[in-house]
Coordinates of N, CA and C and ligand atoms in Angstrom, one line a residue:
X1 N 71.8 77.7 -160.7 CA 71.9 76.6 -159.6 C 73.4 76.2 -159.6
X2 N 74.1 76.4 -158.4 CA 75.7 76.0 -158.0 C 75.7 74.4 -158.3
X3 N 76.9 74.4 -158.7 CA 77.1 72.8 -158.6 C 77.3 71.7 -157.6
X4 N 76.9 70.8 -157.6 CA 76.5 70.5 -156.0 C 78.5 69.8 -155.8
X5 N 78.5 69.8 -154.6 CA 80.1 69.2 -154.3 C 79.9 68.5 -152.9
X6 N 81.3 67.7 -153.0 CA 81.2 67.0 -152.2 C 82.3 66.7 -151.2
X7 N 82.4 67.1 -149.9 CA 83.3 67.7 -149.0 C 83.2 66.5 -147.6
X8 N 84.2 65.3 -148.3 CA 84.0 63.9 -147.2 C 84.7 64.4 -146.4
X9 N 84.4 64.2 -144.6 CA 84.8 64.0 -143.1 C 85.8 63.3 -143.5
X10 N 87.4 63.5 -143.0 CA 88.0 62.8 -143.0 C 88.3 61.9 -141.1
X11 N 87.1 62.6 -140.5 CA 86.3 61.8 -139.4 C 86.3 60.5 -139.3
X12 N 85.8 59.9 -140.0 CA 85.7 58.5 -140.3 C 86.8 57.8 -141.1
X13 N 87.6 58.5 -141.4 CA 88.4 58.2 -142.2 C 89.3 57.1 -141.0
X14 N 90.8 56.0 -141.6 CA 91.4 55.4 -141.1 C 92.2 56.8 -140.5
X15 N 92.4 56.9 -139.2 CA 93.5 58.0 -138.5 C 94.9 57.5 -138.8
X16 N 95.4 56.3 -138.9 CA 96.5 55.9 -138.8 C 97.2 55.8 -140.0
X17 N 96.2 55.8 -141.3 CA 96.4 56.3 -142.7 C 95.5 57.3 -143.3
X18 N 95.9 58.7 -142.8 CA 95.4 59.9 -143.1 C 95.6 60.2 -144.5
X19 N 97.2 60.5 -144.8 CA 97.4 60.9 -146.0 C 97.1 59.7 -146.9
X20 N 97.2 59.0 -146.9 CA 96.2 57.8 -147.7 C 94.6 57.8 -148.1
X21 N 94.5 58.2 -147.2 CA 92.7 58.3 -147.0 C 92.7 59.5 -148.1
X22 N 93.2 60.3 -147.6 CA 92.8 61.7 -148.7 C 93.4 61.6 -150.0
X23 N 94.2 61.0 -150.5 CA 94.5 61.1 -151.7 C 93.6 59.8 -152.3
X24 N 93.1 58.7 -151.7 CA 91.7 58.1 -152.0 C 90.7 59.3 -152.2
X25 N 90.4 59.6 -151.5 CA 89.0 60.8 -151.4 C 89.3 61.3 -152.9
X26 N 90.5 62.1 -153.0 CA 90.8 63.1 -154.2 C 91.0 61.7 -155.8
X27 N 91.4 60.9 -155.9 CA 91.0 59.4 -156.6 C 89.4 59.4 -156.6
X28 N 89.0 59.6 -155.9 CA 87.0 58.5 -156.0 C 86.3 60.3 -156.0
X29 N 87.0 61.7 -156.2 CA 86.6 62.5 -157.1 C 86.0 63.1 -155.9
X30 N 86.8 63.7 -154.7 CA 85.9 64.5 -153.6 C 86.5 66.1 -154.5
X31 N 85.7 66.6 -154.0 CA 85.8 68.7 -154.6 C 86.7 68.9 -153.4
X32 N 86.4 68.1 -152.3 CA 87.4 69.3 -151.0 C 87.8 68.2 -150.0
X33 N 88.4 68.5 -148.6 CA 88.4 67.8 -147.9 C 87.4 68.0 -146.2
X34 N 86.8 67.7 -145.8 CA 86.1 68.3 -144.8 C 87.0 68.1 -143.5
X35 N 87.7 68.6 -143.0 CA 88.5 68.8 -141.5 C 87.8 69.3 -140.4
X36 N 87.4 68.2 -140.0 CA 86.8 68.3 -138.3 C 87.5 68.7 -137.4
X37 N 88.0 69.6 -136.9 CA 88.7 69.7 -135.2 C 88.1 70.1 -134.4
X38 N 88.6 69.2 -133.5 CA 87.3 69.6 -132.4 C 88.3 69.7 -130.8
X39 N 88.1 70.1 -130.1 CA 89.4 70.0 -128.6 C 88.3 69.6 -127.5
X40 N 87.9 68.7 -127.7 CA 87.1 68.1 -126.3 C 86.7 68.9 -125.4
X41 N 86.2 70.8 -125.7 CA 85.9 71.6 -124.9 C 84.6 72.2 -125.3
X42 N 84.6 72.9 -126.7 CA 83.1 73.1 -127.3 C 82.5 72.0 -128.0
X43 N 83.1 70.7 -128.1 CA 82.3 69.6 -128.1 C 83.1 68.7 -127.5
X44 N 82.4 67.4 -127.2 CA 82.8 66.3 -125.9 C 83.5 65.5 -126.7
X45 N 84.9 66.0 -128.1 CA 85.3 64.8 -128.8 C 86.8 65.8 -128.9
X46 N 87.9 65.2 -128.9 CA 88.9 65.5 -129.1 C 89.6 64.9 -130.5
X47 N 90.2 65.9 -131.6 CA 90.4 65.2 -133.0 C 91.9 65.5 -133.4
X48 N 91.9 66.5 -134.1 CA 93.1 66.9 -134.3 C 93.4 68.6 -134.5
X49 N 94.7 69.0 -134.9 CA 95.5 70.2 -134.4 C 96.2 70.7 -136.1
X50 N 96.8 71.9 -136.1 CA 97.3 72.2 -136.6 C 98.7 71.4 -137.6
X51 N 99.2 71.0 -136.5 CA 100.1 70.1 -136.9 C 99.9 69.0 -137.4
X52 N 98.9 68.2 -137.5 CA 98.7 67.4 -138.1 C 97.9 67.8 -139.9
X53 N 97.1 69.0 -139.7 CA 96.8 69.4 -141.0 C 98.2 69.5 -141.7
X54 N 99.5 70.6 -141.2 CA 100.1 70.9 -141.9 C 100.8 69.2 -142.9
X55 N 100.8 68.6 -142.0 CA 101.9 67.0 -142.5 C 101.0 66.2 -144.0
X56 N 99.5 67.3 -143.7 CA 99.0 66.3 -144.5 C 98.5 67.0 -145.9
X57 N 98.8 68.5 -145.6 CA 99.2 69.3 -146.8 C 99.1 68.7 -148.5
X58 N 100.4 68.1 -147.8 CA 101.4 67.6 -149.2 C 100.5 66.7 -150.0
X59 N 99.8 66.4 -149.8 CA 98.5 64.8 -150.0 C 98.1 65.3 -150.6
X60 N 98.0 66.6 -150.9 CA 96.7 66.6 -151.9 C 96.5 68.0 -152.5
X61 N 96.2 68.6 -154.0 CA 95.9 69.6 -154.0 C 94.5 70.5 -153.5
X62 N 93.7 69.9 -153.4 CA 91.9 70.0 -152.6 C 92.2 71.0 -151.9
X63 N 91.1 71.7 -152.1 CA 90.8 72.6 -150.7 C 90.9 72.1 -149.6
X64 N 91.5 72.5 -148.5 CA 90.9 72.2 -146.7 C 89.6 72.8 -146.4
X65 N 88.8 71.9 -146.3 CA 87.8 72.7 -145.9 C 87.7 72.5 -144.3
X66 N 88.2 73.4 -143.2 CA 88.6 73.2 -142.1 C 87.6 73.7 -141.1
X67 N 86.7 72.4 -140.3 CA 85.2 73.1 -139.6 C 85.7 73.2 -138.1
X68 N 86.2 74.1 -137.4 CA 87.0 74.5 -136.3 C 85.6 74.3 -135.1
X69 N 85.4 73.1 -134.6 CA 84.5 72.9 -133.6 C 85.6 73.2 -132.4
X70 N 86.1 74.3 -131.7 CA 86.7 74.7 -130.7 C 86.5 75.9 -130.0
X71 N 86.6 76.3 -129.3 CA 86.6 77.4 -128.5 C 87.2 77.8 -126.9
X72 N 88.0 79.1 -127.0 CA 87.5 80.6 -128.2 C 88.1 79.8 -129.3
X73 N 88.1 80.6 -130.3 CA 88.6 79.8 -131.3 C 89.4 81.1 -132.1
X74 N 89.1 82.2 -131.7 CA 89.9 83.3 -132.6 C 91.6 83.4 -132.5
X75 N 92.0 83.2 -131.3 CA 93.2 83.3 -131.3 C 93.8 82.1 -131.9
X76 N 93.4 81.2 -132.2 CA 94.0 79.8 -133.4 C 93.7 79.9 -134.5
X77 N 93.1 81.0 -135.3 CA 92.6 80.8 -136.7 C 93.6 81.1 -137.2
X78 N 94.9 82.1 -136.9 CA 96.2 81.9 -137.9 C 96.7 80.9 -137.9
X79 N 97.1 79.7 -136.7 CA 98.0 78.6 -136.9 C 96.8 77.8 -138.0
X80 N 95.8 77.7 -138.1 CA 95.0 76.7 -139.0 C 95.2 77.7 -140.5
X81 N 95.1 78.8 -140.9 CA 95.2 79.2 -141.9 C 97.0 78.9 -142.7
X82 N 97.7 79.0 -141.3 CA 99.4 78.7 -141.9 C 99.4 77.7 -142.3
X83 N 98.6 76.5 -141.3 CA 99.3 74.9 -141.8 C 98.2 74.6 -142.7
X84 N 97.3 75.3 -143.4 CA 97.2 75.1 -144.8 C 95.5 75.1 -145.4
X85 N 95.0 75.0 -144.0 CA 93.3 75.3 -144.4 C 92.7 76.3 -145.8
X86 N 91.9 76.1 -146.5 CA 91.7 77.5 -147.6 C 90.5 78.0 -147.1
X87 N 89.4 76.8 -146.2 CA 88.3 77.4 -146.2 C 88.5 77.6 -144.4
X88 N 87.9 78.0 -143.4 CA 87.6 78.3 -141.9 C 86.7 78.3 -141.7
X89 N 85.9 77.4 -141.2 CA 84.2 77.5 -140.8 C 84.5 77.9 -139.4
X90 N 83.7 78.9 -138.3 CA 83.7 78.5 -137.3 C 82.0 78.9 -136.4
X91 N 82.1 78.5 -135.7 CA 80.6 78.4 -134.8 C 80.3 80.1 -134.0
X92 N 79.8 80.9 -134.2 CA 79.3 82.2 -133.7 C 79.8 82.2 -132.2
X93 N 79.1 80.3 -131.7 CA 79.5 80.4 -130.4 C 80.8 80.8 -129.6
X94 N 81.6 80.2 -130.4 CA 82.6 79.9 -130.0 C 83.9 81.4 -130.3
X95 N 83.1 82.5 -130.5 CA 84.2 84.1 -130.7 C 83.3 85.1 -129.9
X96 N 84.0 86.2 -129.3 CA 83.4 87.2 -128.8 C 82.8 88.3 -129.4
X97 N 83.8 87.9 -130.7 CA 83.6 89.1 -131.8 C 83.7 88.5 -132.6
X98 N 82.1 87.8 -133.6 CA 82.4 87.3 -134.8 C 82.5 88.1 -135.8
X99 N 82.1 89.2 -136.0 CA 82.9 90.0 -137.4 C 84.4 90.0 -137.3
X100 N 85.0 90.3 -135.9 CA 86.3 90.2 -135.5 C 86.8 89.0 -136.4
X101 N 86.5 88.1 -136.0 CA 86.7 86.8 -136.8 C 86.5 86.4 -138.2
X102 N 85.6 86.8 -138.4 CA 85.3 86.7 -139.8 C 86.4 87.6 -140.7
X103 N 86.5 89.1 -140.1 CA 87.5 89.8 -140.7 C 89.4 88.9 -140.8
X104 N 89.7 88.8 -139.5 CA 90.8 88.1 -139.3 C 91.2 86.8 -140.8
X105 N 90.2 86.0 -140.8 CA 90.1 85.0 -141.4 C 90.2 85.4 -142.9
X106 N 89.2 86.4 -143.2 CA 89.7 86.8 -144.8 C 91.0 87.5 -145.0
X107 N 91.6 88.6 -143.7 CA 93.0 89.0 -144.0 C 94.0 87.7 -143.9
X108 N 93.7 86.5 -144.1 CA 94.3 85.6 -144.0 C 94.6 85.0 -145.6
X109 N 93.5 85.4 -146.7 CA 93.3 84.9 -147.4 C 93.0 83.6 -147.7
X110 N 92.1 83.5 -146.9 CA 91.5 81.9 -146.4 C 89.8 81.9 -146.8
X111 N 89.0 81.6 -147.0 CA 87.6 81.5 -147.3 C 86.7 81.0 -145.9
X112 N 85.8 82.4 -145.6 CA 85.2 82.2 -144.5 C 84.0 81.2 -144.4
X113 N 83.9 80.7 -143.4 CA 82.6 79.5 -143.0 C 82.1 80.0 -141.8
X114 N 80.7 80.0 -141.5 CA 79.8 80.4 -140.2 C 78.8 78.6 -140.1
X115 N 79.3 78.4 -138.7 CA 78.4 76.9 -138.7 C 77.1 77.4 -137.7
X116 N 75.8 77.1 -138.0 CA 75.0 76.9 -137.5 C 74.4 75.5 -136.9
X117 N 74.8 75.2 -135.3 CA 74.1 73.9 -134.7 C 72.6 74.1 -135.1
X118 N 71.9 72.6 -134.6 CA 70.6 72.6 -135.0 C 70.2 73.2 -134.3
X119 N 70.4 74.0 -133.4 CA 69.3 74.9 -132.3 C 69.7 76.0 -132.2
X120 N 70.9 76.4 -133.3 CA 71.2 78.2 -133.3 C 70.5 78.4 -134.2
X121 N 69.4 79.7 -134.2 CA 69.0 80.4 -135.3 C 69.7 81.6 -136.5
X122 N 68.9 81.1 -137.2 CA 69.7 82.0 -138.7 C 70.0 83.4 -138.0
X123 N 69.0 84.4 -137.3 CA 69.1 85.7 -137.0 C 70.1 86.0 -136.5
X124 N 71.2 84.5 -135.3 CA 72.5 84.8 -135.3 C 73.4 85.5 -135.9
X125 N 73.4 84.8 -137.5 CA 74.1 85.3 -138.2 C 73.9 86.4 -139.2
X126 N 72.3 86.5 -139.5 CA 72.0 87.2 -140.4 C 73.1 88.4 -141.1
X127 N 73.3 89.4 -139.9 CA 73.4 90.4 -140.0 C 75.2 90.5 -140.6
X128 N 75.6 89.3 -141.0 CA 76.9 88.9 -141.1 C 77.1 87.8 -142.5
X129 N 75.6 87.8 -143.3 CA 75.5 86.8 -144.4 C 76.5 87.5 -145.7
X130 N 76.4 88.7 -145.6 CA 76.8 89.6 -146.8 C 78.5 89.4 -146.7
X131 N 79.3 88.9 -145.4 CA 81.0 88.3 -145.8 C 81.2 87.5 -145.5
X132 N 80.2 86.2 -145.5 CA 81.3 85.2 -145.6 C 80.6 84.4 -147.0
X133 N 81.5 83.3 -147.2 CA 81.8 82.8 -148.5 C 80.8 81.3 -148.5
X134 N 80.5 81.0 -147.0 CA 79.4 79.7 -147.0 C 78.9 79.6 -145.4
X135 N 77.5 79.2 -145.4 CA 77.1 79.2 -143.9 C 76.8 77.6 -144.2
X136 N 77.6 76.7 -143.0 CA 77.4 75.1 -142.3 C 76.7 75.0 -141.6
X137 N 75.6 74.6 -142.3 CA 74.4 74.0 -141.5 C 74.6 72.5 -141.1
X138 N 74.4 72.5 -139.4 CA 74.5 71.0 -139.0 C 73.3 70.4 -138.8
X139 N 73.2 69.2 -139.4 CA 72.4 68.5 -139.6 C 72.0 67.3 -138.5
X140 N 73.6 67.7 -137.5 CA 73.6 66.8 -135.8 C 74.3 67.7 -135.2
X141 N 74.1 66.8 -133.9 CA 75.2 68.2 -133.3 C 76.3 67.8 -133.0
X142 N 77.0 68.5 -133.4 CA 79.0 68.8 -133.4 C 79.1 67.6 -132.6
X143 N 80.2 67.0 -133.1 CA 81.2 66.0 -131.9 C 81.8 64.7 -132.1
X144 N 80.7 64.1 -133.4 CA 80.6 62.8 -133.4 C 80.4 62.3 -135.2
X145 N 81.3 61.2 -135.7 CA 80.5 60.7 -136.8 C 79.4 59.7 -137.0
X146 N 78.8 59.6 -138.0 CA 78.2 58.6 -137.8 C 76.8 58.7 -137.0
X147 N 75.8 60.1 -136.6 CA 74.6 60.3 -135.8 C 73.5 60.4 -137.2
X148 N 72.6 60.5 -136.6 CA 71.4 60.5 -137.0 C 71.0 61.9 -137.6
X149 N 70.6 62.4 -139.1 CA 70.2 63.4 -139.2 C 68.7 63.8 -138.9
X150 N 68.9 65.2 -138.5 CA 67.9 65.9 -137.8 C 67.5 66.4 -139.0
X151 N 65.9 65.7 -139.3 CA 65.4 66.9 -140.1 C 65.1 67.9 -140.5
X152 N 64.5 68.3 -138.9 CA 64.0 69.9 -138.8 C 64.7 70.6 -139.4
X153 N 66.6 70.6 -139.6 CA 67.0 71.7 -140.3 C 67.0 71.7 -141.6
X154 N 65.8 70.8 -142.5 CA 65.5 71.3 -143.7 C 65.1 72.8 -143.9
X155 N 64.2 72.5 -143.2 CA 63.2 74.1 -143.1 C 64.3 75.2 -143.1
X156 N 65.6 75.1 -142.2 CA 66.9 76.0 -141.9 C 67.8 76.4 -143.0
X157 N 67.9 75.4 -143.9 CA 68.0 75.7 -145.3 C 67.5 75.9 -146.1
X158 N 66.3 75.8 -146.2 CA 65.3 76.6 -146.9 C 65.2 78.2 -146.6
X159 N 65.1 78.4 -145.4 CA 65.0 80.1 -145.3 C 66.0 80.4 -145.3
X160 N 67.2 80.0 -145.5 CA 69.0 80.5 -145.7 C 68.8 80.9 -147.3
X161 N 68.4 79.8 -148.0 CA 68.0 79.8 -149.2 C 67.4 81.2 -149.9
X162 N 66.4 81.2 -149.4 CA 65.4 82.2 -149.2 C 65.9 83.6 -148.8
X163 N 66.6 84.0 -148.2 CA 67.5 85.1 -147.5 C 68.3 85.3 -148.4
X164 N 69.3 84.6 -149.1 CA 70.5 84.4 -150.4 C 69.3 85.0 -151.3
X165 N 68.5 84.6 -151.5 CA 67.7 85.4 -152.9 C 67.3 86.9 -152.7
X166 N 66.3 86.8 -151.4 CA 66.3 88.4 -150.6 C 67.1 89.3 -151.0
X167 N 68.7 88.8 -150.6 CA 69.4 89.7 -150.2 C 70.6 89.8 -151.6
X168 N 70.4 88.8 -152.4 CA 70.9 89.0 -153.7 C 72.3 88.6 -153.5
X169 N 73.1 87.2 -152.4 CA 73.8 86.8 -151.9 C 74.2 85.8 -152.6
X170 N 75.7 85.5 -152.1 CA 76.1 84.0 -153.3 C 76.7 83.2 -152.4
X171 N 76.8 83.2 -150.8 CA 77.3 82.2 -150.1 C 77.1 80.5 -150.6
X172 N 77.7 79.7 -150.4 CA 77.0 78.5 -150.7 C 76.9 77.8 -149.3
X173 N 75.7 77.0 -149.7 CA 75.3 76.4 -148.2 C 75.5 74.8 -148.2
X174 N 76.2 74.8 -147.1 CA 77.1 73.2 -147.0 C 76.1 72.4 -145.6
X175 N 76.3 71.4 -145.7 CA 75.0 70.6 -144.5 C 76.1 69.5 -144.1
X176 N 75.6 69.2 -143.3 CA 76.9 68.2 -142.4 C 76.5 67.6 -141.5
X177 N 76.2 66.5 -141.3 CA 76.1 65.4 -140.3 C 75.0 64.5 -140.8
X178 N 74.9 63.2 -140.4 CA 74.1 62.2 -141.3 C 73.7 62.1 -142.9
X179 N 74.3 63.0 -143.4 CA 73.6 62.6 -144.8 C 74.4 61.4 -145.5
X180 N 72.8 61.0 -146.2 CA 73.2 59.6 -146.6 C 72.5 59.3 -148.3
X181 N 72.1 58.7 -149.1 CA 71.8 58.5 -150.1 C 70.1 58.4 -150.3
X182 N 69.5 59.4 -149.1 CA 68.3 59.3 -148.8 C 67.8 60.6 -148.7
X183 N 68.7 61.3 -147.8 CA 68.2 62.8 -147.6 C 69.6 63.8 -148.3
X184 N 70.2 63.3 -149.2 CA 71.0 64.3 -150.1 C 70.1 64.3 -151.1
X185 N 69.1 64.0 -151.5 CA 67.9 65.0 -152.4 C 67.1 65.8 -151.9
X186 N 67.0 65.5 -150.7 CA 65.8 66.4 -149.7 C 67.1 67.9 -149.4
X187 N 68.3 67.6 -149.3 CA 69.0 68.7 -148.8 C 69.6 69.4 -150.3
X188 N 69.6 68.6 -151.1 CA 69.7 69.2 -152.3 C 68.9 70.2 -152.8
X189 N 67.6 69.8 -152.8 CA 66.4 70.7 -153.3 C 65.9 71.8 -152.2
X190 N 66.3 71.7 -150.9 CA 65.9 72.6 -150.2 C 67.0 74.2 -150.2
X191 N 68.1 73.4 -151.2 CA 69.1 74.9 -151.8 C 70.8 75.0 -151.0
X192 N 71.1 73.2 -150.5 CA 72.3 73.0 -150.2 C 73.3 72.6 -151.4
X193 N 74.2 73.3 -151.4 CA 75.2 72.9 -152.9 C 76.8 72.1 -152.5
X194 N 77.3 72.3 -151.0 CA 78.0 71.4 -150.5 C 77.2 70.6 -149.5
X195 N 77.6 69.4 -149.6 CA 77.2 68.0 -148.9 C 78.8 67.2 -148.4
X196 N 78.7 67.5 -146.5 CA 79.6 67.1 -146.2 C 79.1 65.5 -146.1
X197 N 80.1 64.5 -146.1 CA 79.7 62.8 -145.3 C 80.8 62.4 -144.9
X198 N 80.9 61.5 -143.6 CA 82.0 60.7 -143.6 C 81.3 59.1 -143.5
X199 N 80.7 58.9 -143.1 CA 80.1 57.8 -142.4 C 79.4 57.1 -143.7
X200 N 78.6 57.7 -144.8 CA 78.0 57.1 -145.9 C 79.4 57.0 -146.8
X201 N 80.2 58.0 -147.0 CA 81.3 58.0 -148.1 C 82.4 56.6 -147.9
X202 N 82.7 56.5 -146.6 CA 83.9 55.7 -146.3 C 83.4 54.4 -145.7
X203 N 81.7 54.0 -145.4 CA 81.5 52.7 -145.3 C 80.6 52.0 -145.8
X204 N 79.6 52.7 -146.9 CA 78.5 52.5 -148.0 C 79.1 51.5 -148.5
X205 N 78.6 50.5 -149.7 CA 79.3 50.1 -151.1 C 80.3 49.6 -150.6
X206 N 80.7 48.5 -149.9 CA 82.3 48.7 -149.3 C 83.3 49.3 -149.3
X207 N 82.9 50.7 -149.0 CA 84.0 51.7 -149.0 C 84.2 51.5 -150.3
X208 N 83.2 52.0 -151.3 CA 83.4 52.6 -152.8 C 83.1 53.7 -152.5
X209 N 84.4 54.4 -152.8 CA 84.2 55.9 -152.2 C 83.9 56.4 -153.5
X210 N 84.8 56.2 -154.7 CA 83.7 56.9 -156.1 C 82.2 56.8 -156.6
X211 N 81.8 55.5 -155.9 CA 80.5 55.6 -156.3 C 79.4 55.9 -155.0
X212 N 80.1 56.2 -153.7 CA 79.6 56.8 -152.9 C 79.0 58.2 -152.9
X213 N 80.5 58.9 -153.8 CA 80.6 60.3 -154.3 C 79.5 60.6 -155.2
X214 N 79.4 60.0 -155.9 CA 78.5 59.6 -157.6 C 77.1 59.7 -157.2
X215 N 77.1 58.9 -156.4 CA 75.5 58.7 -155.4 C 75.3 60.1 -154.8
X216 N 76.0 60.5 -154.2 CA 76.0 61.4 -153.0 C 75.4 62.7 -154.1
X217 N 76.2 63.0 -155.0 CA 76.1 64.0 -155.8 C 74.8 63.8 -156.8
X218 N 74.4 63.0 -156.7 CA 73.6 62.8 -157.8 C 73.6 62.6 -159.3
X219 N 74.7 61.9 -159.5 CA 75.7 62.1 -160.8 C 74.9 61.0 -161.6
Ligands
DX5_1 C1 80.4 66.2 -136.7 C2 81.2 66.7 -137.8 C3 80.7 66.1 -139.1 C4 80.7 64.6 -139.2 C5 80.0 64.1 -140.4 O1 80.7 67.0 -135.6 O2 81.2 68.1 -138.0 O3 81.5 66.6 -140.2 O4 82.0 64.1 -139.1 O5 80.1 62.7 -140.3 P1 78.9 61.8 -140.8 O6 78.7 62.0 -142.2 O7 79.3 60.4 -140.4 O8 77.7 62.3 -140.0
ZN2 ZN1 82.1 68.9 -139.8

């Protein structure tokens, strides 16, 4: 059983004290950082860019874990791997050629991510589980912090689960949107080992973000 981790939205975070926020996160004991960009085109929310990842680098040693809600999105995965991302999630939808992508992203030496919205099916990706390093299951749909999780994609992690054993796979499977201190045992047990939050991490407990983490993790 992987160790479960915890990869807070810096979504919710204060924008106008970014590099603050994250070196709190990495203080109250996050594993990674979760970086939302989104360009107000493959979802209805405009966030941030390259340039802003790179300034915020210096903040921290944590992984980026960088979930690229944009599209196309292939021709930008070098500027996000330069200014400092380690991981690249991106959505099937959003490339013409996702092995294309997928490949690109590893010759980058960056760690690959495939997001599944709540209404794309696993057989999207199936045939693409064997290179990458973690498949993001959304647990709302892209755009927004702070929504309501969708249960149905318990079941979606469970047959991901299920398929990793099949096929004798070690991706880890990360879940994102709404979780809160209620259904991070239900996504736990259904075989998720990263748990993104922004909305429970940075406004639970008055913004006790270590014992949000603590909670979140099951610690
Ligand atoms: C939504 C983002 C999620 C979101 C999670 O499009 O991908 O990472 O910020 O935030 P909460 O935990 O507030 O749902
Ligand atoms: Zn995300």
């Amino acid at each position: 059983m992987k160790k479960i981790q915890i990869s807070p939205s810096i979504l919710s975070a204060d924008f106008s004290q970014l590099g603050n926020e994250i070196k709190r996160l990495e203080e109250g004991g996050a594993d990674m950082i979760h970086v939302d960009v989104m360009d107000g085109h493959f979802v209805p929310n405009l966030t941030i860019g390259p340039p802003v990842i790179k300034a915020l680098r210096k903040y921290t040693k944590l992984p980026f874990d960088v979930h690229l809600m944009i599209s196309p999105v292939h021709k930008y995965i070098e500027d996000y791997a330069k200014a400092g991302a380690n991981i690249i999630t991106i959505h099937p939808e959003a490339t013409n050629n996702l092995k294309e992508s997928i490949d690109l992203i590893k010759k980058l030496n960056v760690k690959v991510g495939v997001s599944l919205n709540p209404d794309t099916k696993i057989d999207v990706i199936e045939n693409i589980l064997n290179q990458v390093d973690l498949v993001l299951v959304m647990s709302v749909y892209p755009g927004f912090g702070g929504q309501k999780f969708i249960p149905d994609v318990v079941r979606k992690i469970e047959n991901l689960g299920k398929l990793k054993k099949d096929k004798n796979l070690n991706f880890d499977i990360e879940v994102d949107g709404g979780i809160n201190f209620e259904n991070n045992k239900i996504v736990i047990k259904a075989g998720a080992n990263i748990l993104v939050s922004g909305t429970t991490i940075f406004k639970e407990n008055n913004g006790n973000i270590k014992k949000n983490i603590d909670f979140l993790k099951l610690d």
